[in-house]
Amino acid sequence: MSTPHDRPQGGPPVRTEVHGAVLVVVLDRPEARNAVDEATALAVDAALTRLEDDDALRVGVLTGAGGVFSAGMDLKARARGESPVLGSTGFAGLTRRRRSKPLVAAVEGWALGGGTELVLACDVVVASREARFGLPEVTRGIVAPQGGLVRLPRRIPRAVAAELLLTGAALGAERAEQLGLVSRLTEPGGALAGALEVAEQVVAAAPLAVSAVKRVLDETADLPEAEAFTRQDALVADVLRSQDAAEGARAFAERRAPRWQGR
């Protein structure tokens, strides 16, 4: 991949790169610690729409250039009247977006404020051991309405989430991994490679099954267990009867890699 120094002065705030069936979306404003202004939000929104609409793309990876994930909202741009919150898709076109394809966060350095809310909107989080997360909004007289308040207590123990949200304290990557916010830790500089490894493992899995897993995770999170099973059964019924399900069993018995058809 190209380095942040390859970005021309005044170049686009977001880069996209295709790695097979994986779309990498890079917040590329290192001079602003990848803070999100309106142009950045629109570019991320367009990239995620591309991920959703292109059948050749199976997984997305979101990361930041220059050793920083994102410092959140660009307050200077906000003071100029810009808004990085887009209609139904939320902050940076992500935090309230409905997605059918998995998105992996690759976090180096700070994910601060809206940066942490972007992380919380992803399905899997890979982080450098030196990464740090934080929702300091209360120290600025505001709150974190684009996922911080709602999602953080669902991803880590409520008491810990409450302390972080009420005090604005930072959370280191190793502690975040212990709490379950981060699924995989890497050495500094290795988050993107780790995220791509996870993404390629998802790509190798059966596409119908991956889609069903994501829908079940998204649509049963707030349901009582009995209702969750009912919703799950409706979502996975076709997958369990699919040609790919039969192919998976055959490939296992024949000790070969499966050949998925997506049907």
mmCIF file with all atom_site columns, N, CA and C in Angstrom, residues 191-234:
data_model
loop_
_atom_site.group_PDB
_atom_site.id
_atom_site.type_symbol
_atom_site.label_atom_id
_atom_site.label_alt_id
_atom_site.label_comp_id
_atom_site.label_asym_id
_atom_site.label_entity_id
_atom_site.label_seq_id
_atom_site.pdbx_PDB_ins_code
_atom_site.Cartn_x
_atom_site.Cartn_y
_atom_site.Cartn_z
_atom_site.occupancy
_atom_site.B_iso_or_equiv
_atom_site.pdbx_formal_charge
_atom_site.auth_seq_id
_atom_site.auth_comp_id
_atom_site.auth_asym_id
_atom_site.auth_atom_id
_atom_site.pdbx_PDB_model_num
ATOM 1   N N  . ALA A 1 191 ? -1.498  -2.891  12.250 1.00 0.00 ? 191 ALA A N  1
ATOM 2   C CA . ALA A 1 191 ? -2.957  -3.020  12.322 1.00 0.00 ? 191 ALA A CA 1
ATOM 3   C C  . ALA A 1 191 ? -3.581  -3.288  10.962 1.00 0.00 ? 191 ALA A C  1
ATOM 4   N N  . LEU A 1 192 ? -3.109  -2.591  9.937  1.00 0.00 ? 192 LEU A N  1
ATOM 5   C CA . LEU A 1 192 ? -3.717  -2.788  8.615  1.00 0.00 ? 192 LEU A CA 1
ATOM 6   C C  . LEU A 1 192 ? -3.456  -4.194  8.094  1.00 0.00 ? 192 LEU A C  1
ATOM 7   N N  . ALA A 1 193 ? -2.227  -4.677  8.261  1.00 0.00 ? 193 ALA A N  1
ATOM 8   C CA . ALA A 1 193 ? -1.928  -6.040  7.824  1.00 0.00 ? 193 ALA A CA 1
ATOM 9   C C  . ALA A 1 193 ? -2.787  -7.046  8.583  1.00 0.00 ? 193 ALA A C  1
ATOM 10  N N  . GLY A 1 194 ? -2.970  -6.813  9.884  1.00 0.00 ? 194 GLY A N  1
ATOM 11  C CA . GLY A 1 194 ? -3.821  -7.707  10.670 1.00 0.00 ? 194 GLY A CA 1
ATOM 12  C C  . GLY A 1 194 ? -5.267  -7.658  10.219 1.00 0.00 ? 194 GLY A C  1
ATOM 13  N N  . ALA A 1 195 ? -5.762  -6.456  9.903  1.00 0.00 ? 195 ALA A N  1
ATOM 14  C CA . ALA A 1 195 ? -7.138  -6.316  9.431  1.00 0.00 ? 195 ALA A CA 1
ATOM 15  C C  . ALA A 1 195 ? -7.326  -6.994  8.082  1.00 0.00 ? 195 ALA A C  1
ATOM 16  N N  . LEU A 1 196 ? -6.341  -6.865  7.211  1.00 0.00 ? 196 LEU A N  1
ATOM 17  C CA . LEU A 1 196 ? -6.427  -7.527  5.905  1.00 0.00 ? 196 LEU A CA 1
ATOM 18  C C  . LEU A 1 196 ? -6.424  -9.053  6.067  1.00 0.00 ? 196 LEU A C  1
ATOM 19  N N  . GLU A 1 197 ? -5.679  -9.544  7.030  1.00 0.00 ? 197 GLU A N  1
ATOM 20  C CA . GLU A 1 197 ? -5.679  -10.986 7.282  1.00 0.00 ? 197 GLU A CA 1
ATOM 21  C C  . GLU A 1 197 ? -7.067  -11.456 7.708  1.00 0.00 ? 197 GLU A C  1
ATOM 22  N N  . VAL A 1 198 ? -7.693  -10.704 8.606  1.00 0.00 ? 198 VAL A N  1
ATOM 23  C CA . VAL A 1 198 ? -9.053  -11.041 9.026  1.00 0.00 ? 198 VAL A CA 1
ATOM 24  C C  . VAL A 1 198 ? -10.004 -10.978 7.830  1.00 0.00 ? 198 VAL A C  1
ATOM 25  N N  . ALA A 1 199 ? -9.882  -9.902  7.029  1.00 0.00 ? 199 ALA A N  1
ATOM 26  C CA . ALA A 1 199 ? -10.772 -9.731  5.880  1.00 0.00 ? 199 ALA A CA 1
ATOM 27  C C  . ALA A 1 199 ? -10.631 -10.882 4.894  1.00 0.00 ? 199 ALA A C  1
ATOM 28  N N  . GLU A 1 200 ? -9.399  -11.323 4.648  1.00 0.00 ? 200 GLU A N  1
ATOM 29  C CA . GLU A 1 200 ? -9.195  -12.426 3.712  1.00 0.00 ? 200 GLU A CA 1
ATOM 30  C C  . GLU A 1 200 ? -9.775  -13.726 4.248  1.00 0.00 ? 200 GLU A C  1
ATOM 31  N N  . GLN A 1 201 ? -9.752  -13.905 5.552  1.00 0.00 ? 201 GLN A N  1
ATOM 32  C CA . GLN A 1 201 ? -10.377 -15.096 6.137  1.00 0.00 ? 201 GLN A CA 1
ATOM 33  C C  . GLN A 1 201 ? -11.889 -15.063 5.937  1.00 0.00 ? 201 GLN A C  1
ATOM 34  N N  . VAL A 1 202 ? -12.480 -13.872 6.039  1.00 0.00 ? 202 VAL A N  1
ATOM 35  C CA . VAL A 1 202 ? -13.917 -13.735 5.787  1.00 0.00 ? 202 VAL A CA 1
ATOM 36  C C  . VAL A 1 202 ? -14.219 -14.018 4.322  1.00 0.00 ? 202 VAL A C  1
ATOM 37  N N  . VAL A 1 203 ? -13.375 -13.489 3.424  1.00 0.00 ? 203 VAL A N  1
ATOM 38  C CA . VAL A 1 203 ? -13.572 -13.707 1.991  1.00 0.00 ? 203 VAL A CA 1
ATOM 39  C C  . VAL A 1 203 ? -13.521 -15.195 1.661  1.00 0.00 ? 203 VAL A C  1
ATOM 40  N N  . ALA A 1 204 ? -12.686 -15.945 2.367  1.00 0.00 ? 204 ALA A N  1
ATOM 41  C CA . ALA A 1 204 ? -12.559 -17.378 2.091  1.00 0.00 ? 204 ALA A CA 1
ATOM 42  C C  . ALA A 1 204 ? -13.782 -18.169 2.541  1.00 0.00 ? 204 ALA A C  1
ATOM 43  N N  . ALA A 1 205 ? -14.595 -17.583 3.398  1.00 0.00 ? 205 ALA A N  1
ATOM 44  C CA . ALA A 1 205 ? -15.791 -18.276 3.891  1.00 0.00 ? 205 ALA A CA 1
ATOM 45  C C  . ALA A 1 205 ? -16.926 -18.175 2.869  1.00 0.00 ? 205 ALA A C  1
ATOM 46  N N  . ALA A 1 206 ? -17.974 -18.949 3.083  1.00 0.00 ? 206 ALA A N  1
ATOM 47  C CA . ALA A 1 206 ? -19.101 -18.977 2.155  1.00 0.00 ? 206 ALA A CA 1
ATOM 48  C C  . ALA A 1 206 ? -19.866 -17.653 2.205  1.00 0.00 ? 206 ALA A C  1
ATOM 49  N N  . PRO A 1 207 ? -20.091 -17.004 1.060  1.00 0.00 ? 207 PRO A N  1
ATOM 50  C CA . PRO A 1 207 ? -20.719 -15.683 1.059  1.00 0.00 ? 207 PRO A CA 1
ATOM 51  C C  . PRO A 1 207 ? -22.126 -15.651 1.638  1.00 0.00 ? 207 PRO A C  1
ATOM 52  N N  . LEU A 1 208 ? -22.937 -16.648 1.349  1.00 0.00 ? 208 LEU A N  1
ATOM 53  C CA . LEU A 1 208 ? -24.294 -16.662 1.910  1.00 0.00 ? 208 LEU A CA 1
ATOM 54  C C  . LEU A 1 208 ? -24.255 -16.784 3.427  1.00 0.00 ? 208 LEU A C  1
ATOM 55  N N  . ALA A 1 209 ? -23.353 -17.627 3.919  1.00 0.00 ? 209 ALA A N  1
ATOM 56  C CA . ALA A 1 209 ? -23.237 -17.816 5.352  1.00 0.00 ? 209 ALA A CA 1
ATOM 57  C C  . ALA A 1 209 ? -22.736 -16.545 6.038  1.00 0.00 ? 209 ALA A C  1
ATOM 58  N N  . VAL A 1 210 ? -21.766 -15.868 5.435  1.00 0.00 ? 210 VAL A N  1
ATOM 59  C CA . VAL A 1 210 ? -21.253 -14.624 5.999  1.00 0.00 ? 210 VAL A CA 1
ATOM 60  C C  . VAL A 1 210 ? -22.362 -13.579 6.088  1.00 0.00 ? 210 VAL A C  1
ATOM 61  N N  . SER A 1 211 ? -23.129 -13.447 5.014  1.00 0.00 ? 211 SER A N  1
ATOM 62  C CA . SER A 1 211 ? -24.222 -12.480 5.011  1.00 0.00 ? 211 SER A CA 1
ATOM 63  C C  . SER A 1 211 ? -25.249 -12.806 6.092  1.00 0.00 ? 211 SER A C  1
ATOM 64  N N  . ALA A 1 212 ? -25.548 -14.086 6.260  1.00 0.00 ? 212 ALA A N  1
ATOM 65  C CA . ALA A 1 212 ? -26.523 -14.490 7.265  1.00 0.00 ? 212 ALA A CA 1
ATOM 66  C C  . ALA A 1 212 ? -25.994 -14.213 8.674  1.00 0.00 ? 212 ALA A C  1
ATOM 67  N N  . VAL A 1 213 ? -24.728 -14.504 8.917  1.00 0.00 ? 213 VAL A N  1
ATOM 68  C CA . VAL A 1 213 ? -24.142 -14.237 10.226 1.00 0.00 ? 213 VAL A CA 1
ATOM 69  C C  . VAL A 1 213 ? -24.244 -12.752 10.565 1.00 0.00 ? 213 VAL A C  1
ATOM 70  N N  . LYS A 1 214 ? -23.899 -11.906 9.601  1.00 0.00 ? 214 LYS A N  1
ATOM 71  C CA . LYS A 1 214 ? -23.955 -10.463 9.871  1.00 0.00 ? 214 LYS A CA 1
ATOM 72  C C  . LYS A 1 214 ? -25.385 -10.026 10.177 1.00 0.00 ? 214 LYS A C  1
ATOM 73  N N  . ARG A 1 215 ? -26.348 -10.522 9.411  1.00 0.00 ? 215 ARG A N  1
ATOM 74  C CA . ARG A 1 215 ? -27.733 -10.132 9.665  1.00 0.00 ? 215 ARG A CA 1
ATOM 75  C C  . ARG A 1 215 ? -28.201 -10.604 11.033 1.00 0.00 ? 215 ARG A C  1
ATOM 76  N N  . VAL A 1 216 ? -27.857 -11.821 11.414 1.00 0.00 ? 216 VAL A N  1
ATOM 77  C CA . VAL A 1 216 ? -28.263 -12.318 12.726 1.00 0.00 ? 216 VAL A CA 1
ATOM 78  C C  . VAL A 1 216 ? -27.635 -11.481 13.833 1.00 0.00 ? 216 VAL A C  1
ATOM 79  N N  . LEU A 1 217 ? -26.341 -11.183 13.701 1.00 0.00 ? 217 LEU A N  1
ATOM 80  C CA . LEU A 1 217 ? -25.676 -10.351 14.705 1.00 0.00 ? 217 LEU A CA 1
ATOM 81  C C  . LEU A 1 217 ? -26.356 -8.989  14.830 1.00 0.00 ? 217 LEU A C  1
ATOM 82  N N  . ASP A 1 218 ? -26.682 -8.388  13.688 1.00 0.00 ? 218 ASP A N  1
ATOM 83  C CA . ASP A 1 218 ? -27.260 -7.041  13.692 1.00 0.00 ? 218 ASP A CA 1
ATOM 84  C C  . ASP A 1 218 ? -28.708 -7.023  14.166 1.00 0.00 ? 218 ASP A C  1
ATOM 85  N N  . GLU A 1 219 ? -29.467 -8.050  13.806 1.00 0.00 ? 219 GLU A N  1
ATOM 86  C CA . GLU A 1 219 ? -30.919 -7.999  13.999 1.00 0.00 ? 219 GLU A CA 1
ATOM 87  C C  . GLU A 1 219 ? -31.415 -8.687  15.262 1.00 0.00 ? 219 GLU A C  1
ATOM 88  N N  . THR A 1 220 ? -30.528 -9.367  15.976 1.00 0.00 ? 220 THR A N  1
ATOM 89  C CA . THR A 1 220 ? -30.975 -10.049 17.201 1.00 0.00 ? 220 THR A CA 1
ATOM 90  C C  . THR A 1 220 ? -30.324 -9.489  18.461 1.00 0.00 ? 220 THR A C  1
ATOM 91  N N  . ALA A 1 221 ? -29.460 -8.490  18.316 1.00 0.00 ? 221 ALA A N  1
ATOM 92  C CA . ALA A 1 221 ? -28.681 -8.004  19.461 1.00 0.00 ? 221 ALA A CA 1
ATOM 93  C C  . ALA A 1 221 ? -29.546 -7.545  20.620 1.00 0.00 ? 221 ALA A C  1
ATOM 94  N N  . ASP A 1 222 ? -30.702 -6.952  20.341 1.00 0.00 ? 222 ASP A N  1
ATOM 95  C CA . ASP A 1 222 ? -31.534 -6.382  21.400 1.00 0.00 ? 222 ASP A CA 1
ATOM 96  C C  . ASP A 1 222 ? -32.752 -7.241  21.726 1.00 0.00 ? 222 ASP A C  1
ATOM 97  N N  . LEU A 1 223 ? -32.824 -8.443  21.171 1.00 0.00 ? 223 LEU A N  1
ATOM 98  C CA . LEU A 1 223 ? -34.002 -9.277  21.368 1.00 0.00 ? 223 LEU A CA 1
ATOM 99  C C  . LEU A 1 223 ? -33.820 -10.237 22.541 1.00 0.00 ? 223 LEU A C  1
ATOM 100 N N  . PRO A 1 224 ? -34.896 -10.554 23.248 1.00 0.00 ? 224 PRO A N  1
ATOM 101 C CA . PRO A 1 224 ? -34.828 -11.651 24.219 1.00 0.00 ? 224 PRO A CA 1
ATOM 102 C C  . PRO A 1 224 ? -34.430 -12.938 23.509 1.00 0.00 ? 224 PRO A C  1
ATOM 103 N N  . GLU A 1 225 ? -33.855 -13.879 24.244 1.00 0.00 ? 225 GLU A N  1
ATOM 104 C CA . GLU A 1 225 ? -33.277 -15.064 23.611 1.00 0.00 ? 225 GLU A CA 1
ATOM 105 C C  . GLU A 1 225 ? -34.277 -15.827 22.743 1.00 0.00 ? 225 GLU A C  1
ATOM 106 N N  . ALA A 1 226 ? -35.488 -16.033 23.219 1.00 0.00 ? 226 ALA A N  1
ATOM 107 C CA . ALA A 1 226 ? -36.464 -16.803 22.441 1.00 0.00 ? 226 ALA A CA 1
ATOM 108 C C  . ALA A 1 226 ? -36.788 -16.097 21.125 1.00 0.00 ? 226 ALA A C  1
ATOM 109 N N  . GLU A 1 227 ? -36.967 -14.780 21.185 1.00 0.00 ? 227 GLU A N  1
ATOM 110 C CA . GLU A 1 227 ? -37.230 -14.018 19.959 1.00 0.00 ? 227 GLU A CA 1
ATOM 111 C C  . GLU A 1 227 ? -36.016 -14.029 19.043 1.00 0.00 ? 227 GLU A C  1
ATOM 112 N N  . ALA A 1 228 ? -34.837 -13.998 19.647 1.00 0.00 ? 228 ALA A N  1
ATOM 113 C CA . ALA A 1 228 ? -33.612 -14.011 18.836 1.00 0.00 ? 228 ALA A CA 1
ATOM 114 C C  . ALA A 1 228 ? -33.499 -15.312 18.052 1.00 0.00 ? 228 ALA A C  1
ATOM 115 N N  . PHE A 1 229 ? -33.823 -16.434 18.690 1.00 0.00 ? 229 PHE A N  1
ATOM 116 C CA . PHE A 1 229 ? -33.780 -17.709 17.980 1.00 0.00 ? 229 PHE A CA 1
ATOM 117 C C  . PHE A 1 229 ? -34.797 -17.736 16.842 1.00 0.00 ? 229 PHE A C  1
ATOM 118 N N  . THR A 1 230 ? -35.982 -17.199 17.078 1.00 0.00 ? 230 THR A N  1
ATOM 119 C CA . THR A 1 230 ? -36.998 -17.167 16.025 1.00 0.00 ? 230 THR A CA 1
ATOM 120 C C  . THR A 1 230 ? -36.524 -16.350 14.832 1.00 0.00 ? 230 THR A C  1
ATOM 121 N N  . ARG A 1 231 ? -35.964 -15.181 15.105 1.00 0.00 ? 231 ARG A N  1
ATOM 122 C CA . ARG A 1 231 ? -35.454 -14.340 14.017 1.00 0.00 ? 231 ARG A CA 1
ATOM 123 C C  . ARG A 1 231 ? -34.274 -15.009 13.331 1.00 0.00 ? 231 ARG A C  1
ATOM 124 N N  . GLN A 1 232 ? -33.375 -15.585 14.103 1.00 0.00 ? 232 GLN A N  1
ATOM 125 C CA . GLN A 1 232 ? -32.244 -16.295 13.527 1.00 0.00 ? 232 GLN A CA 1
ATOM 126 C C  . GLN A 1 232 ? -32.692 -17.407 12.584 1.00 0.00 ? 232 GLN A C  1
ATOM 127 N N  . ASP A 1 233 ? -33.659 -18.220 13.032 1.00 0.00 ? 233 ASP A N  1
ATOM 128 C CA . ASP A 1 233 ? -34.096 -19.355 12.224 1.00 0.00 ? 233 ASP A CA 1
ATOM 129 C C  . ASP A 1 233 ? -34.642 -18.895 10.875 1.00 0.00 ? 233 ASP A C  1
ATOM 130 N N  . ALA A 1 234 ? -35.348 -17.771 10.868 1.00 0.00 ? 234 ALA A N  1
ATOM 131 C CA . ALA A 1 234 ? -35.877 -17.250 9.608  1.00 0.00 ? 234 ALA A CA 1
ATOM 132 C C  . ALA A 1 234 ? -34.745 -16.780 8.686  1.00 0.00 ? 234 ALA A C  1
#
